[in-house]
Coordinates of C-alpha atoms in Angstrom, one line a residue:
V1 CA 11.3 36.7 -145.0
D2 CA 14.4 38.1 -146.5
P3 CA 16.0 35.2 -148.4
A4 CA 19.5 36.5 -147.5
T5 CA 18.8 36.5 -143.7
V6 CA 19.3 32.8 -142.9
P7 CA 22.4 32.3 -145.1
A8 CA 23.9 35.5 -143.7
Q9 CA 23.3 34.3 -140.1
L10 CA 24.8 30.9 -140.9
M11 CA 27.9 32.5 -142.4
K12 CA 28.3 34.7 -139.4
L13 CA 28.1 31.6 -137.2
A14 CA 30.7 29.9 -139.4
E15 CA 33.1 32.7 -138.7
L16 CA 33.1 31.5 -135.1
S17 CA 35.6 28.7 -135.6
D18 CA 38.4 27.2 -133.6
T19 CA 40.5 27.3 -136.7
K20 CA 40.8 30.2 -139.1
S21 CA 41.2 28.5 -142.5
S22 CA 39.5 28.2 -145.8
A23 CA 39.3 24.4 -145.2
G24 CA 36.1 24.7 -143.2
V25 CA 34.6 25.3 -139.7
T26 CA 35.8 23.6 -136.5
R27 CA 33.8 24.3 -133.4
L28 CA 34.5 21.9 -130.6
I29 CA 32.1 21.8 -127.6
F30 CA 32.8 24.4 -124.9
T31 CA 35.7 26.1 -126.7
D32 CA 35.7 29.9 -126.9
S33 CA 34.2 29.7 -130.4
D34 CA 31.5 27.3 -129.3
I35 CA 30.6 29.6 -126.3
A36 CA 30.5 32.6 -128.7
G37 CA 28.3 30.6 -131.2
R38 CA 25.9 29.6 -128.4
A39 CA 25.6 33.3 -127.4
Y40 CA 25.0 34.3 -131.0
V41 CA 22.3 31.6 -131.5
R42 CA 20.7 32.6 -128.2
S43 CA 20.7 36.3 -129.3
L44 CA 19.0 35.4 -132.6
M45 CA 16.3 33.5 -130.7
E46 CA 15.8 36.5 -128.4
Q47 CA 15.7 38.9 -131.3
A48 CA 13.0 36.7 -132.9
G49 CA 10.9 37.1 -129.7
L50 CA 11.3 33.5 -128.6
L51 CA 11.3 32.6 -124.9
V52 CA 14.7 31.2 -124.3
R53 CA 15.7 28.7 -121.6
V54 CA 18.8 26.5 -121.1
D55 CA 18.8 23.2 -119.3
S56 CA 21.5 21.8 -117.1
M57 CA 23.3 20.1 -120.1
G58 CA 23.5 23.4 -122.0
N59 CA 20.8 22.6 -124.5
I60 CA 19.2 25.9 -125.6
F61 CA 15.5 26.1 -126.3
G62 CA 13.7 29.0 -128.0
R63 CA 10.0 28.8 -127.7
W64 CA 7.5 30.5 -130.0
V65 CA 4.5 30.4 -127.7
G66 CA 1.3 29.3 -129.5
S67 CA -2.3 30.4 -129.0
Q68 CA -2.8 27.4 -126.8
P69 CA 0.4 27.2 -124.8
D70 CA -0.8 24.4 -122.6
L71 CA -0.7 21.9 -125.5
P72 CA 2.6 20.0 -125.9
A73 CA 5.1 22.0 -128.1
V74 CA 6.4 20.8 -131.4
G75 CA 10.2 20.7 -131.4
S76 CA 12.8 20.8 -134.0
G77 CA 16.5 21.3 -133.7
S78 CA 20.1 20.5 -134.3
H79 CA 23.5 21.5 -133.0
I80 CA 26.3 24.0 -133.7
D81 CA 29.3 22.1 -132.6
A82 CA 31.2 21.0 -135.7
I83 CA 33.7 18.3 -136.6
P84 CA 37.1 19.6 -137.8
N85 CA 36.9 21.4 -141.2
S86 CA 33.1 20.8 -141.6
G87 CA 30.9 22.9 -143.9
A88 CA 29.3 26.1 -142.7
Y89 CA 25.8 24.4 -142.6
D90 CA 26.9 21.4 -140.6
G91 CA 24.3 21.0 -137.9
T92 CA 22.9 24.5 -137.9
L93 CA 19.3 25.4 -138.1
G94 CA 17.4 28.5 -139.2
V95 CA 13.9 29.1 -138.0
L96 CA 11.4 31.2 -140.0
R97 CA 8.4 33.0 -138.6
R98 CA 5.7 34.8 -140.6
A99 CA 4.6 38.2 -139.2
G100 CA 1.2 38.0 -137.5
F101 CA 0.8 34.2 -137.7
K102 CA 0.4 32.4 -134.4
P103 CA 0.6 28.6 -134.3
K104 CA -1.9 26.7 -132.2
R105 CA 0.9 24.7 -130.6
S106 CA 4.1 26.3 -129.3
I107 CA 7.1 25.7 -131.5
E108 CA 10.5 25.1 -129.9
A109 CA 13.7 25.5 -131.7
L110 CA 16.4 23.4 -130.0
M111 CA 20.1 23.7 -130.0
F112 CA 21.6 20.5 -128.6
T113 CA 24.9 20.4 -126.6
S114 CA 27.8 18.2 -127.8
E115 CA 26.3 16.2 -130.6
E116 CA 29.6 15.6 -132.4
P117 CA 32.1 13.3 -130.6
T118 CA 35.1 15.6 -131.3
R119 CA 36.5 17.0 -128.1
F120 CA 35.5 14.4 -125.5
G121 CA 34.8 11.3 -127.7
I122 CA 31.2 11.1 -126.6
S123 CA 28.4 12.1 -128.9
C124 CA 24.8 13.1 -128.6
V125 CA 25.2 14.3 -125.0
G126 CA 22.4 16.9 -125.1
S127 CA 19.9 14.8 -127.0
R128 CA 20.6 11.7 -124.9
A129 CA 20.1 13.7 -121.7
M130 CA 16.8 15.0 -123.1
A131 CA 15.7 11.5 -124.0
G132 CA 16.4 10.3 -120.5
K133 CA 19.4 8.2 -121.5
L134 CA 21.8 10.5 -119.7
D135 CA 20.7 12.2 -116.4
P136 CA 21.1 15.9 -116.9
T137 CA 21.1 16.5 -113.1
H138 CA 24.2 14.3 -112.7
L139 CA 26.9 15.9 -114.8
D140 CA 29.3 14.2 -112.4
S141 CA 28.7 11.1 -114.6
L142 CA 30.8 12.9 -117.2
K143 CA 33.5 14.2 -114.8
D144 CA 36.0 11.6 -116.0
V145 CA 35.5 12.0 -119.7
L146 CA 38.8 13.5 -120.8
A147 CA 39.8 15.6 -123.8
P148 CA 43.2 15.4 -125.3
D149 CA 44.1 18.6 -123.4
N150 CA 43.3 16.7 -120.2
G151 CA 40.2 18.8 -119.5
T152 CA 37.0 17.0 -118.4
F153 CA 33.6 17.4 -119.8
R154 CA 32.3 18.6 -116.5
G155 CA 35.1 21.1 -116.0
A156 CA 34.5 22.5 -119.5
A157 CA 30.8 22.7 -118.9
L158 CA 31.3 24.6 -115.6
K159 CA 33.8 26.9 -117.3
A160 CA 31.3 27.6 -120.1
G161 CA 28.6 28.3 -117.5
Y162 CA 26.3 25.5 -118.5
A163 CA 26.5 22.9 -115.8
N164 CA 24.1 24.8 -113.5
A165 CA 22.0 26.5 -116.2
T166 CA 18.2 26.6 -115.7

């Protein structure tokens, strides 16, 4: 693995910020920079040969299929939404894969939706949905969660194309 690859990818992701300043990265959920960041992370997963899927909350999964794909997968992940003026490495995850090696169990890299409570004041939306603490098939439960710009979580999710993702 080229030791410059992961830091370079993280710095490219850091360029996708709601604010352009040397103070840090701001990437609020479902803003244009977040949508671009999601597309970038998904493209990295696809380039790495992972099977990519998106759930109804917008959580993105990149699966490296193991030699025994029927076994439960091992998952690891984080998020790319970032509190105002955070560091370039806040929440992001790099996944390394050795050429020719195939794990017994599938490995899934996860990118959770809306873990920071920045835009809508509600945190850990994607991980709570995945844990069964927030029903991902009922985004209507979030329809009244407002942002300061008077947008709703559901409206922003629909605009970003994630409310009906499969």
